[in-house]
Short mmCIF file of the C-alpha atoms (twelve columns), coordinates in Angstrom:
data_MODEL
# 
_entry.id   MODEL 
# 
loop_
_atom_site.group_PDB 
_atom_site.id 
_atom_site.type_symbol 
_atom_site.label_atom_id 
_atom_site.label_alt_id 
_atom_site.label_comp_id 
_atom_site.label_asym_id 
_atom_site.label_seq_id 
_atom_site.Cartn_x 
_atom_site.Cartn_y 
_atom_site.Cartn_z 
_atom_site.pdbx_PDB_model_num 
ATOM 1   C CA . UNK A 1   -29.026 85.659 -3.034  1 
ATOM 2   C CA . UNK A 2   -32.665 86.906 -3.210  1 
ATOM 3   C CA . UNK A 3   -34.218 88.335 -0.155  1 
ATOM 4   C CA . UNK A 4   -36.549 85.454 0.076   1 
ATOM 5   C CA . UNK A 5   -33.912 82.954 0.294   1 
ATOM 6   C CA . UNK A 6   -32.198 85.156 2.839   1 
ATOM 7   C CA . UNK A 7   -35.474 85.003 5.010   1 
ATOM 8   C CA . UNK A 8   -35.502 81.170 4.743   1 
ATOM 9   C CA . UNK A 9   -31.916 81.194 6.111   1 
ATOM 10  C CA . UNK A 10  -32.781 82.709 9.396   1 
ATOM 11  C CA . UNK A 11  -36.202 81.326 10.154  1 
ATOM 12  C CA . UNK A 12  -35.061 78.524 12.382  1 
ATOM 13  C CA . UNK A 13  -37.681 76.295 11.058  1 
ATOM 14  C CA . UNK A 14  -36.128 74.533 7.913   1 
ATOM 15  C CA . UNK A 15  -38.540 73.249 5.327   1 
ATOM 16  C CA . UNK A 16  -38.407 70.058 3.494   1 
ATOM 17  C CA . UNK A 17  -36.091 71.401 0.749   1 
ATOM 18  C CA . UNK A 18  -33.709 72.818 3.282   1 
ATOM 19  C CA . UNK A 19  -33.912 69.627 5.350   1 
ATOM 20  C CA . UNK A 20  -33.050 67.575 2.343   1 
ATOM 21  C CA . UNK A 21  -30.200 70.011 1.311   1 
ATOM 22  C CA . UNK A 22  -28.566 69.603 4.792   1 
ATOM 23  C CA . UNK A 23  -28.966 65.929 4.458   1 
ATOM 24  C CA . UNK A 24  -26.918 66.137 1.231   1 
ATOM 25  C CA . UNK A 25  -24.364 68.276 2.661   1 
ATOM 26  C CA . UNK A 26  -23.818 66.054 5.692   1 
ATOM 27  C CA . UNK A 27  -23.350 63.298 3.124   1 
ATOM 28  C CA . UNK A 28  -20.848 65.218 1.087   1 
ATOM 29  C CA . UNK A 29  -18.896 65.954 3.961   1 
ATOM 30  C CA . UNK A 30  -18.906 62.444 5.273   1 
ATOM 31  C CA . UNK A 31  -17.823 61.071 1.875   1 
ATOM 32  C CA . UNK A 32  -15.090 63.700 1.186   1 
ATOM 33  C CA . UNK A 33  -13.636 62.823 4.441   1 
ATOM 34  C CA . UNK A 34  -13.678 59.183 3.923   1 
ATOM 35  C CA . UNK A 35  -11.948 59.718 0.589   1 
ATOM 36  C CA . UNK A 36  -9.285  61.777 2.521   1 
ATOM 37  C CA . UNK A 37  -8.745  58.928 4.638   1 
ATOM 38  C CA . UNK A 38  -8.529  56.674 1.701   1 
ATOM 39  C CA . UNK A 39  -6.042  58.819 -0.048  1 
ATOM 40  C CA . UNK A 40  -3.670  59.092 3.113   1 
ATOM 41  C CA . UNK A 41  -4.041  55.295 3.557   1 
ATOM 42  C CA . UNK A 42  -2.752  54.636 0.128   1 
ATOM 43  C CA . UNK A 43  0.069   57.344 0.322   1 
ATOM 44  C CA . UNK A 44  -1.663  59.329 -2.304  1 
ATOM 45  C CA . UNK A 45  -2.041  62.623 -0.206  1 
ATOM 46  C CA . UNK A 46  1.157   64.213 1.564   1 
ATOM 47  C CA . UNK A 47  0.986   65.187 5.145   1 
ATOM 48  C CA . UNK A 48  -1.697  64.722 7.469   1 
ATOM 49  C CA . UNK A 49  -5.563  65.546 7.844   1 
ATOM 50  C CA . UNK A 50  -7.799  65.874 10.857  1 
ATOM 51  C CA . UNK A 51  -11.318 64.217 9.831   1 
ATOM 52  C CA . UNK A 52  -14.691 65.941 10.640  1 
ATOM 53  C CA . UNK A 53  -16.441 62.635 10.591  1 
ATOM 54  C CA . UNK A 54  -19.090 62.343 13.197  1 
ATOM 55  C CA . UNK A 55  -19.508 66.105 13.224  1 
ATOM 56  C CA . UNK A 56  -21.181 66.857 10.064  1 
ATOM 57  C CA . UNK A 57  -24.251 68.478 11.947  1 
ATOM 58  C CA . UNK A 58  -22.287 71.369 13.456  1 
ATOM 59  C CA . UNK A 59  -20.678 72.763 10.185  1 
ATOM 60  C CA . UNK A 60  -24.206 72.300 8.117   1 
ATOM 61  C CA . UNK A 61  -26.403 73.494 10.815  1 
ATOM 62  C CA . UNK A 62  -24.424 76.604 11.298  1 
ATOM 63  C CA . UNK A 63  -23.528 77.339 7.592   1 
ATOM 64  C CA . UNK A 64  -27.205 76.897 6.472   1 
ATOM 65  C CA . UNK A 65  -28.132 79.961 8.742   1 
ATOM 66  C CA . UNK A 66  -25.747 82.057 6.970   1 
ATOM 67  C CA . UNK A 67  -25.617 84.010 3.779   1 
ATOM 68  C CA . UNK A 68  -22.872 83.388 1.390   1 
ATOM 69  C CA . UNK A 69  -21.153 86.726 1.983   1 
ATOM 70  C CA . UNK A 70  -21.107 86.221 5.886   1 
ATOM 71  C CA . UNK A 71  -17.814 85.060 7.365   1 
ATOM 72  C CA . UNK A 72  -16.425 81.923 8.733   1 
ATOM 73  C CA . UNK A 73  -13.096 81.157 10.266  1 
ATOM 74  C CA . UNK A 74  -12.037 77.392 10.622  1 
ATOM 75  C CA . UNK A 75  -9.618  75.188 12.342  1 
ATOM 76  C CA . UNK A 76  -7.147  72.233 11.742  1 
ATOM 77  C CA . UNK A 77  -10.321 70.141 11.501  1 
ATOM 78  C CA . UNK A 78  -11.897 72.257 9.101   1 
ATOM 79  C CA . UNK A 79  -12.824 70.468 5.689   1 
ATOM 80  C CA . UNK A 80  -16.481 70.069 6.949   1 
ATOM 81  C CA . UNK A 81  -16.664 73.776 7.735   1 
ATOM 82  C CA . UNK A 82  -15.235 74.667 4.333   1 
ATOM 83  C CA . UNK A 83  -17.622 72.297 2.460   1 
ATOM 84  C CA . UNK A 84  -20.602 73.504 4.291   1 
ATOM 85  C CA . UNK A 85  -19.964 76.975 3.412   1 
ATOM 86  C CA . UNK A 86  -19.844 76.437 -0.171  1 
ATOM 87  C CA . UNK A 87  -16.369 75.097 -0.933  1 
ATOM 88  C CA . UNK A 88  -16.129 72.617 -4.290  1 
ATOM 89  C CA . UNK A 89  -14.677 69.357 -3.561  1 
ATOM 90  C CA . UNK A 90  -12.642 68.973 -6.481  1 
ATOM 91  C CA . UNK A 91  -10.648 72.255 -5.518  1 
ATOM 92  C CA . UNK A 92  -10.623 70.701 -1.864  1 
ATOM 93  C CA . UNK A 93  -9.072  67.653 -3.078  1 
ATOM 94  C CA . UNK A 94  -6.850  69.600 -5.507  1 
ATOM 95  C CA . UNK A 95  -5.549  71.566 -2.444  1 
ATOM 96  C CA . UNK A 96  -4.827  68.296 -0.280  1 
ATOM 97  C CA . UNK A 97  -2.746  66.909 -2.938  1 
ATOM 98  C CA . UNK A 98  -0.880  70.192 -3.539  1 
ATOM 99  C CA . UNK A 99  -1.966  70.889 -6.932  1 
ATOM 100 C CA . UNK A 100 -2.295  74.099 -8.617  1 
ATOM 101 C CA . UNK A 101 -5.976  73.968 -8.839  1 
ATOM 102 C CA . UNK A 102 -6.579  73.853 -5.195  1 
ATOM 103 C CA . UNK A 103 -8.033  76.964 -3.340  1 
ATOM 104 C CA . UNK A 104 -4.437  78.111 -2.222  1 
ATOM 105 C CA . UNK A 105 -2.764  76.869 -5.454  1 
ATOM 106 C CA . UNK A 106 -1.606  73.631 -3.578  1 
ATOM 107 C CA . UNK A 107 0.381   75.717 -1.135  1 
ATOM 108 C CA . UNK A 108 -1.786  75.581 1.886   1 
ATOM 109 C CA . UNK A 109 -2.830  71.976 2.170   1 
ATOM 110 C CA . UNK A 110 -5.401  70.467 4.597   1 
ATOM 111 C CA . UNK A 111 -5.107  73.071 7.427   1 
ATOM 112 C CA . UNK A 112 -4.746  76.312 5.507   1 
ATOM 113 C CA . UNK A 113 -7.845  76.244 3.056   1 
ATOM 114 C CA . UNK A 114 -9.498  79.474 2.373   1 
ATOM 115 C CA . UNK A 115 -12.250 80.495 -0.025  1 
ATOM 116 C CA . UNK A 116 -12.936 84.376 0.377   1 
ATOM 117 C CA . UNK A 117 -15.347 83.962 -2.328  1 
ATOM 118 C CA . UNK A 118 -17.850 82.090 -0.103  1 
ATOM 119 C CA . UNK A 119 -16.896 84.034 3.028   1 
ATOM 120 C CA . UNK A 120 -14.325 81.317 4.097   1 
ATOM 121 C CA . UNK A 121 -11.590 83.378 5.826   1 
ATOM 122 C CA . UNK A 122 -9.410  80.190 6.249   1 
ATOM 123 C CA . UNK A 123 -8.562  77.234 8.467   1 
ATOM 124 C CA . UNK A 124 -5.937  77.572 10.763  1 
ATOM 125 C CA . UNK A 125 -3.421  75.141 12.042  1 
ATOM 126 C CA . UNK A 126 -3.053  77.154 15.191  1 
ATOM 127 C CA . UNK A 127 -5.082  76.001 18.207  1 
ATOM 128 C CA . UNK A 128 -7.611  79.153 18.685  1 
ATOM 129 C CA . UNK A 129 -5.540  80.968 15.927  1 
ATOM 130 C CA . UNK A 130 -8.759  82.041 14.085  1 
ATOM 131 C CA . UNK A 131 -10.669 83.929 16.808  1 
ATOM 132 C CA . UNK A 132 -9.154  87.262 16.290  1 
ATOM 133 C CA . UNK A 133 -9.578  86.969 12.467  1 
ATOM 134 C CA . UNK A 134 -13.257 86.402 13.065  1 
ATOM 135 C CA . UNK A 135 -13.474 89.118 15.524  1 
ATOM 136 C CA . UNK A 136 -11.577 91.478 12.740  1 
ATOM 137 C CA . UNK A 137 -14.015 90.360 10.066  1 
ATOM 138 C CA . UNK A 138 -17.042 91.414 12.455  1 
ATOM 139 C CA . UNK A 139 -15.241 94.517 13.185  1 
ATOM 140 C CA . UNK A 140 -15.220 95.288 9.432   1 
ATOM 141 C CA . UNK A 141 -18.636 94.563 8.896   1 
ATOM 142 C CA . UNK A 142 -19.896 96.644 11.692  1 
ATOM 143 C CA . UNK A 143 -17.834 99.798 10.754  1 
ATOM 144 C CA . UNK A 144 -18.955 99.262 7.139   1 
ATOM 145 C CA . UNK A 145 -22.694 98.605 8.020   1 
ATOM 146 C CA . UNK A 146 -23.098 95.630 5.753   1 
ATOM 147 C CA . UNK A 147 -25.182 93.540 8.257   1 
ATOM 148 C CA . UNK A 148 -22.833 90.600 7.676   1 
ATOM 149 C CA . UNK A 149 -21.980 88.085 10.293  1 
ATOM 150 C CA . UNK A 150 -18.872 86.253 11.236  1 
ATOM 151 C CA . UNK A 151 -18.752 82.713 12.800  1 
ATOM 152 C CA . UNK A 152 -15.710 81.459 14.599  1 
ATOM 153 C CA . UNK A 153 -15.181 77.762 14.692  1 
ATOM 154 C CA . UNK A 154 -12.857 76.182 17.440  1 
ATOM 155 C CA . UNK A 155 -12.548 73.101 19.469  1 
ATOM 156 C CA . UNK A 156 -12.665 72.789 23.122  1 
ATOM 157 C CA . UNK A 157 -9.182  72.438 23.265  1 
ATOM 158 C CA . UNK A 158 -8.987  76.423 22.409  1 
ATOM 159 C CA . UNK A 159 -10.336 76.978 25.736  1 
ATOM 160 C CA . UNK A 160 -7.012  77.046 27.232  1 
ATOM 161 C CA . UNK A 161 -5.764  79.825 24.664  1 
ATOM 162 C CA . UNK A 162 -5.543  83.337 26.242  1 
ATOM 163 C CA . UNK A 163 -6.216  84.881 22.891  1 
ATOM 164 C CA . UNK A 164 -9.816  83.470 23.086  1 
ATOM 165 C CA . UNK A 165 -10.603 85.523 26.128  1 
ATOM 166 C CA . UNK A 166 -8.884  88.758 24.967  1 
ATOM 167 C CA . UNK A 167 -11.271 88.682 21.810  1 
ATOM 168 C CA . UNK A 168 -14.242 87.595 23.791  1 
ATOM 169 C CA . UNK A 169 -13.748 90.679 25.783  1 
ATOM 170 C CA . UNK A 170 -13.315 93.091 23.051  1 
ATOM 171 C CA . UNK A 171 -16.164 91.472 20.980  1 
ATOM 172 C CA . UNK A 172 -18.663 92.199 23.810  1 
ATOM 173 C CA . UNK A 173 -17.082 95.577 24.457  1 
ATOM 174 C CA . UNK A 174 -17.266 96.593 20.697  1 
ATOM 175 C CA . UNK A 175 -20.806 94.917 20.300  1 
ATOM 176 C CA . UNK A 176 -19.518 92.748 17.253  1 
ATOM 177 C CA . UNK A 177 -21.793 90.583 15.181  1 
ATOM 178 C CA . UNK A 178 -19.687 87.374 15.852  1 
ATOM 179 C CA . UNK A 179 -20.644 83.901 17.020  1 
ATOM 180 C CA . UNK A 180 -18.302 81.728 18.725  1 
ATOM 181 C CA . UNK A 181 -18.996 78.078 18.261  1 
ATOM 182 C CA . UNK A 182 -17.145 75.756 20.446  1 
ATOM 183 C CA . UNK A 183 -17.269 72.282 18.974  1 
ATOM 184 C CA . UNK A 184 -16.816 70.005 21.952  1 
ATOM 185 C CA . UNK A 185 -15.752 66.543 20.596  1 
ATOM 186 C CA . UNK A 186 -14.652 65.677 24.039  1 
ATOM 187 C CA . UNK A 187 -10.926 65.193 23.168  1 
ATOM 188 C CA . UNK A 188 -8.170  67.614 23.238  1 
ATOM 189 C CA . UNK A 189 -6.025  65.375 20.874  1 
ATOM 190 C CA . UNK A 190 -5.539  62.263 23.296  1 
ATOM 191 C CA . UNK A 191 -6.860  63.739 26.467  1 
ATOM 192 C CA . UNK A 192 -10.525 63.963 27.650  1 
ATOM 193 C CA . UNK A 193 -11.461 67.505 28.003  1 
ATOM 194 C CA . UNK A 194 -12.645 67.112 31.669  1 
ATOM 195 C CA . UNK A 195 -8.657  66.581 32.479  1 
ATOM 196 C CA . UNK A 196 -7.718  69.985 30.750  1 
ATOM 197 C CA . UNK A 197 -10.746 72.430 31.115  1 
ATOM 198 C CA . UNK A 198 -11.774 73.502 34.573  1 
ATOM 199 C CA . UNK A 199 -15.261 74.577 35.820  1 
ATOM 200 C CA . UNK A 200 -18.213 74.882 33.286  1 
ATOM 201 C CA . UNK A 201 -17.490 75.861 29.699  1 
ATOM 202 C CA . UNK A 202 -20.502 77.985 29.277  1 
ATOM 203 C CA . UNK A 203 -19.356 79.900 32.460  1 
ATOM 204 C CA . UNK A 204 -16.719 81.633 30.479  1 
ATOM 205 C CA . UNK A 205 -18.621 83.530 27.818  1 
ATOM 206 C CA . UNK A 206 -21.086 84.475 30.712  1 
ATOM 207 C CA . UNK A 207 -17.977 86.019 32.663  1 
ATOM 208 C CA . UNK A 208 -17.883 88.558 29.780  1 
ATOM 209 C CA . UNK A 209 -21.910 89.196 29.599  1 
ATOM 210 C CA . UNK A 210 -22.034 87.144 26.179  1 
ATOM 211 C CA . UNK A 211 -25.095 85.221 25.901  1 
ATOM 212 C CA . UNK A 212 -24.317 81.558 25.560  1 
ATOM 213 C CA . UNK A 213 -26.209 78.316 25.237  1 
ATOM 214 C CA . UNK A 214 -25.335 74.445 24.655  1 
ATOM 215 C CA . UNK A 215 -26.902 72.224 21.828  1 
ATOM 216 C CA . UNK A 216 -26.873 68.731 20.801  1 
ATOM 217 C CA . UNK A 217 -24.220 68.735 18.043  1 
ATOM 218 C CA . UNK A 218 -25.492 65.746 16.423  1 
ATOM 219 C CA . UNK A 219 -28.974 67.055 15.829  1 
ATOM 220 C CA . UNK A 220 -28.490 69.482 12.922  1 
ATOM 221 C CA . UNK A 221 -31.871 70.778 13.337  1 
ATOM 222 C CA . UNK A 222 -31.183 71.923 16.708  1 
ATOM 223 C CA . UNK A 223 -27.883 73.602 15.624  1 
ATOM 224 C CA . UNK A 224 -29.567 75.244 12.759  1 
ATOM 225 C CA . UNK A 225 -32.473 76.750 15.260  1 
ATOM 226 C CA . UNK A 226 -29.875 77.918 17.694  1 
ATOM 227 C CA . UNK A 227 -27.558 79.444 14.781  1 
ATOM 228 C CA . UNK A 228 -30.624 81.157 13.336  1 
ATOM 229 C CA . UNK A 229 -31.565 82.931 16.506  1 
ATOM 230 C CA . UNK A 230 -27.759 83.914 17.003  1 
ATOM 231 C CA . UNK A 231 -27.412 85.119 13.595  1 
ATOM 232 C CA . UNK A 232 -30.703 86.984 13.683  1 
ATOM 233 C CA . UNK A 233 -29.288 88.790 16.812  1 
ATOM 234 C CA . UNK A 234 -25.936 89.595 15.280  1 
ATOM 235 C CA . UNK A 235 -27.781 91.179 12.352  1 
ATOM 236 C CA . UNK A 236 -29.902 93.162 14.430  1 
ATOM 237 C CA . UNK A 237 -26.914 94.605 16.154  1 
ATOM 238 C CA . UNK A 238 -27.097 92.900 19.443  1 
ATOM 239 C CA . UNK A 239 -23.760 91.815 19.687  1 
ATOM 240 C CA . UNK A 240 -21.792 88.709 20.206  1 
ATOM 241 C CA . UNK A 241 -22.799 85.068 21.270  1 
ATOM 242 C CA . UNK A 242 -21.664 81.694 22.220  1 
ATOM 243 C CA . UNK A 243 -22.654 78.407 21.040  1 
ATOM 244 C CA . UNK A 244 -21.404 75.042 22.650  1 
ATOM 245 C CA . UNK A 245 -22.059 72.137 20.442  1 
ATOM 246 C CA . UNK A 246 -21.546 68.925 21.979  1 
ATOM 247 C CA . UNK A 247 -20.352 66.265 19.293  1 
ATOM 248 C CA . UNK A 248 -17.792 63.510 18.638  1 
ATOM 249 C CA . UNK A 249 -15.110 62.693 16.205  1 
ATOM 250 C CA . UNK A 250 -15.277 59.241 15.075  1 
ATOM 251 C CA . UNK A 251 -11.724 58.607 13.860  1 
ATOM 252 C CA . UNK A 252 -8.420  59.878 15.570  1 
ATOM 253 C CA . UNK A 253 -7.006  63.343 16.225  1 
ATOM 254 C CA . UNK A 254 -5.523  62.932 12.898  1 
ATOM 255 C CA . UNK A 255 -5.700  60.294 9.920   1 
ATOM 256 C CA . UNK A 256 -2.324  58.649 11.440  1 
ATOM 257 C CA . UNK A 257 -4.038  58.126 14.715  1 
ATOM 258 C CA . UNK A 258 -5.601  54.608 14.017  1 
ATOM 259 C CA . UNK A 259 -5.829  52.796 17.359  1 
ATOM 260 C CA . UNK A 260 -7.164  55.029 20.119  1 
ATOM 261 C CA . UNK A 261 -7.877  52.292 22.756  1 
ATOM 262 C CA . UNK A 262 -5.117  53.867 24.938  1 
ATOM 263 C CA . UNK A 263 -7.236  57.135 25.559  1 
ATOM 264 C CA . UNK A 264 -10.901 56.365 24.844  1 
ATOM 265 C CA . UNK A 265 -12.978 53.099 24.896  1 
ATOM 266 C CA . UNK A 266 -14.170 51.315 21.903  1 
ATOM 267 C CA . UNK A 267 -17.449 51.037 23.030  1 
ATOM 268 C CA . UNK A 268 -17.916 54.705 23.625  1 
ATOM 269 C CA . UNK A 269 -17.038 55.060 20.020  1 
ATOM 270 C CA . UNK A 270 -19.483 52.189 18.990  1 
ATOM 271 C CA . UNK A 271 -22.233 53.789 20.924  1 
ATOM 272 C CA . UNK A 272 -21.868 57.509 19.226  1 
ATOM 273 C CA . UNK A 273 -21.639 55.668 15.633  1 
ATOM 274 C CA . UNK A 274 -24.601 53.456 16.132  1 
ATOM 275 C CA . UNK A 275 -26.816 55.615 18.202  1 
ATOM 276 C CA . UNK A 276 -25.716 59.575 17.694  1 
ATOM 277 C CA . UNK A 277 -24.837 59.492 14.077  1 
ATOM 278 C CA . UNK A 278 -26.055 62.818 12.713  1 
ATOM 279 C CA . UNK A 279 -26.827 61.570 9.260   1 
ATOM 280 C CA . UNK A 280 -28.603 58.583 10.373  1 
ATOM 281 C CA . UNK A 281 -30.647 60.739 12.985  1 
ATOM 282 C CA . UNK A 282 -31.653 63.364 10.367  1 
ATOM 283 C CA . UNK A 283 -32.317 60.510 7.599   1 
ATOM 284 C CA . UNK A 284 -34.565 58.486 10.271  1 
ATOM 285 C CA . UNK A 285 -36.534 61.646 10.980  1 
ATOM 286 C CA . UNK A 286 -37.137 62.541 7.271   1 
ATOM 287 C CA . UNK A 287 -38.567 58.971 6.769   1 
ATOM 288 C CA . UNK A 288 -40.808 59.276 9.982   1 
ATOM 289 C CA . UNK A 289 -42.104 62.571 8.868   1 
ATOM 290 C CA . UNK A 290 -42.586 61.413 5.238   1 
ATOM 291 C CA . UNK A 291 -40.533 64.043 3.937   1 
ATOM 292 C CA . UNK A 292 -38.461 61.637 2.274   1 
ATOM 293 C CA . UNK A 293 -38.076 57.664 1.980   1 
ATOM 294 C CA . UNK A 294 -35.225 55.448 1.928   1 
ATOM 295 C CA . UNK A 295 -34.870 55.164 -1.749  1 
ATOM 296 C CA . UNK A 296 -34.618 58.808 -2.185  1 
ATOM 297 C CA . UNK A 297 -31.913 59.068 0.690   1 
ATOM 298 C CA . UNK A 298 -30.081 56.155 -1.035  1 
ATOM 299 C CA . UNK A 299 -30.299 58.134 -3.945  1 
ATOM 300 C CA . UNK A 300 -28.884 61.311 -2.428  1 
ATOM 301 C CA . UNK A 301 -25.877 58.963 -1.181  1 
ATOM 302 C CA . UNK A 302 -25.146 57.541 -4.601  1 
ATOM 303 C CA . UNK A 303 -25.414 60.977 -6.210  1 
ATOM 304 C CA . UNK A 304 -22.676 62.491 -3.854  1 
ATOM 305 C CA . UNK A 305 -20.573 59.484 -4.089  1 
ATOM 306 C CA . UNK A 306 -20.360 60.111 -7.863  1 
ATOM 307 C CA . UNK A 307 -19.613 63.815 -7.029  1 
ATOM 308 C CA . UNK A 308 -16.756 62.999 -4.610  1 
ATOM 309 C CA . UNK A 309 -15.184 60.310 -7.007  1 
ATOM 310 C CA . UNK A 310 -15.011 62.882 -9.659  1 
ATOM 311 C CA . UNK A 311 -13.452 65.376 -7.488  1 
ATOM 312 C CA . UNK A 312 -10.801 62.951 -6.485  1 
ATOM 313 C CA . UNK A 313 -10.124 62.010 -10.198 1 
ATOM 314 C CA . UNK A 314 -9.930  65.856 -11.073 1 
ATOM 315 C CA . UNK A 315 -7.335  66.370 -8.203  1 
ATOM 316 C CA . UNK A 316 -5.529  63.348 -9.227  1 
ATOM 317 C CA . UNK A 317 -5.220  64.516 -12.682 1 
ATOM 318 C CA . UNK A 318 -4.411  68.116 -12.046 1 
ATOM 319 C CA . UNK A 319 -0.988  69.465 -12.505 1 
ATOM 320 C CA . UNK A 320 1.424   70.590 -9.594  1 
ATOM 321 C CA . UNK A 321 2.316   74.484 -9.551  1 
ATOM 322 C CA . UNK A 322 5.442   75.124 -11.528 1 
ATOM 323 C CA . UNK A 323 8.624   75.691 -9.797  1 
ATOM 324 C CA . UNK A 324 8.609   79.569 -10.929 1 
ATOM 325 C CA . UNK A 325 5.772   80.059 -8.538  1 
ATOM 326 C CA . UNK A 326 7.699   79.050 -5.388  1 
ATOM 327 C CA . UNK A 327 7.528   82.824 -4.324  1 
ATOM 328 C CA . UNK A 328 4.247   83.732 -5.289  1 
ATOM 329 C CA . UNK A 329 1.260   83.932 -2.852  1 
ATOM 330 C CA . UNK A 330 3.555   83.605 0.261   1 
ATOM 331 C CA . UNK A 331 3.681   86.305 2.781   1 
ATOM 332 C CA . UNK A 332 5.523   86.800 6.115   1 
# 
């Protein structure tokens, strides 16, 4: 990446080209996840997946502020993070279907996709399981003087994990270039976070002296602006920060969680989908500011749909790993 490109990724004020790229990235994540749901419902995909639909602005806003060699760690709901950081949809689908062409040769599946080439150190099926990995990556960057930054994505459910607080303590003591991004989608599986999380969320990083702020996770511009500030501070050696992104998952905890009426009202879902959709919010603003128009945005949607359909076809046609590979790439 050129120096000029690096500068544009930390300005905090994206230009028209960047905004259109963000729009395309959010559409790519949305259509990818819709296809994942379809593959599951048609019994083509083995196992479960946790869809990121509704939260696209967080992953895109954060990753647009990063360089390719910066690090991220992800969660069980990690497809959006992987794609936003540069993963290819065809290899993503191949991994979900257990095919050799996948990022982990079909052995990781939905919750363990990693792509070191794009700085993605991996999704993690353990709630809060990646917080230490991000700190380790940041520690390495600091010791090597590479100016790289690590971003750790985790859900509000991880606020109940003790490891998070051990890591926040070390990150502050060692002044690590790491940003902790809490994606608060309001529900820990089937329970509203207010029933599981005592006190104010931002009081927790504040207790360690870590700068923290909240942001509207449905507004990709706001996420990008906050992330740009934090990334710039981390690169300048000013240590860790904490971003609370308030967002919402449209679907269930996982693809099998179809009826959610017993733990959240349908009117709440409808309100978020109708009035707070991150793709529609950005699209409307692009049209209002004459950066784009509806035909151009519709064209982006159509182009991405072709890309996603081709990626699914690639994965379906790809071979499974051979039996003699069963003990390869497996570590204990």
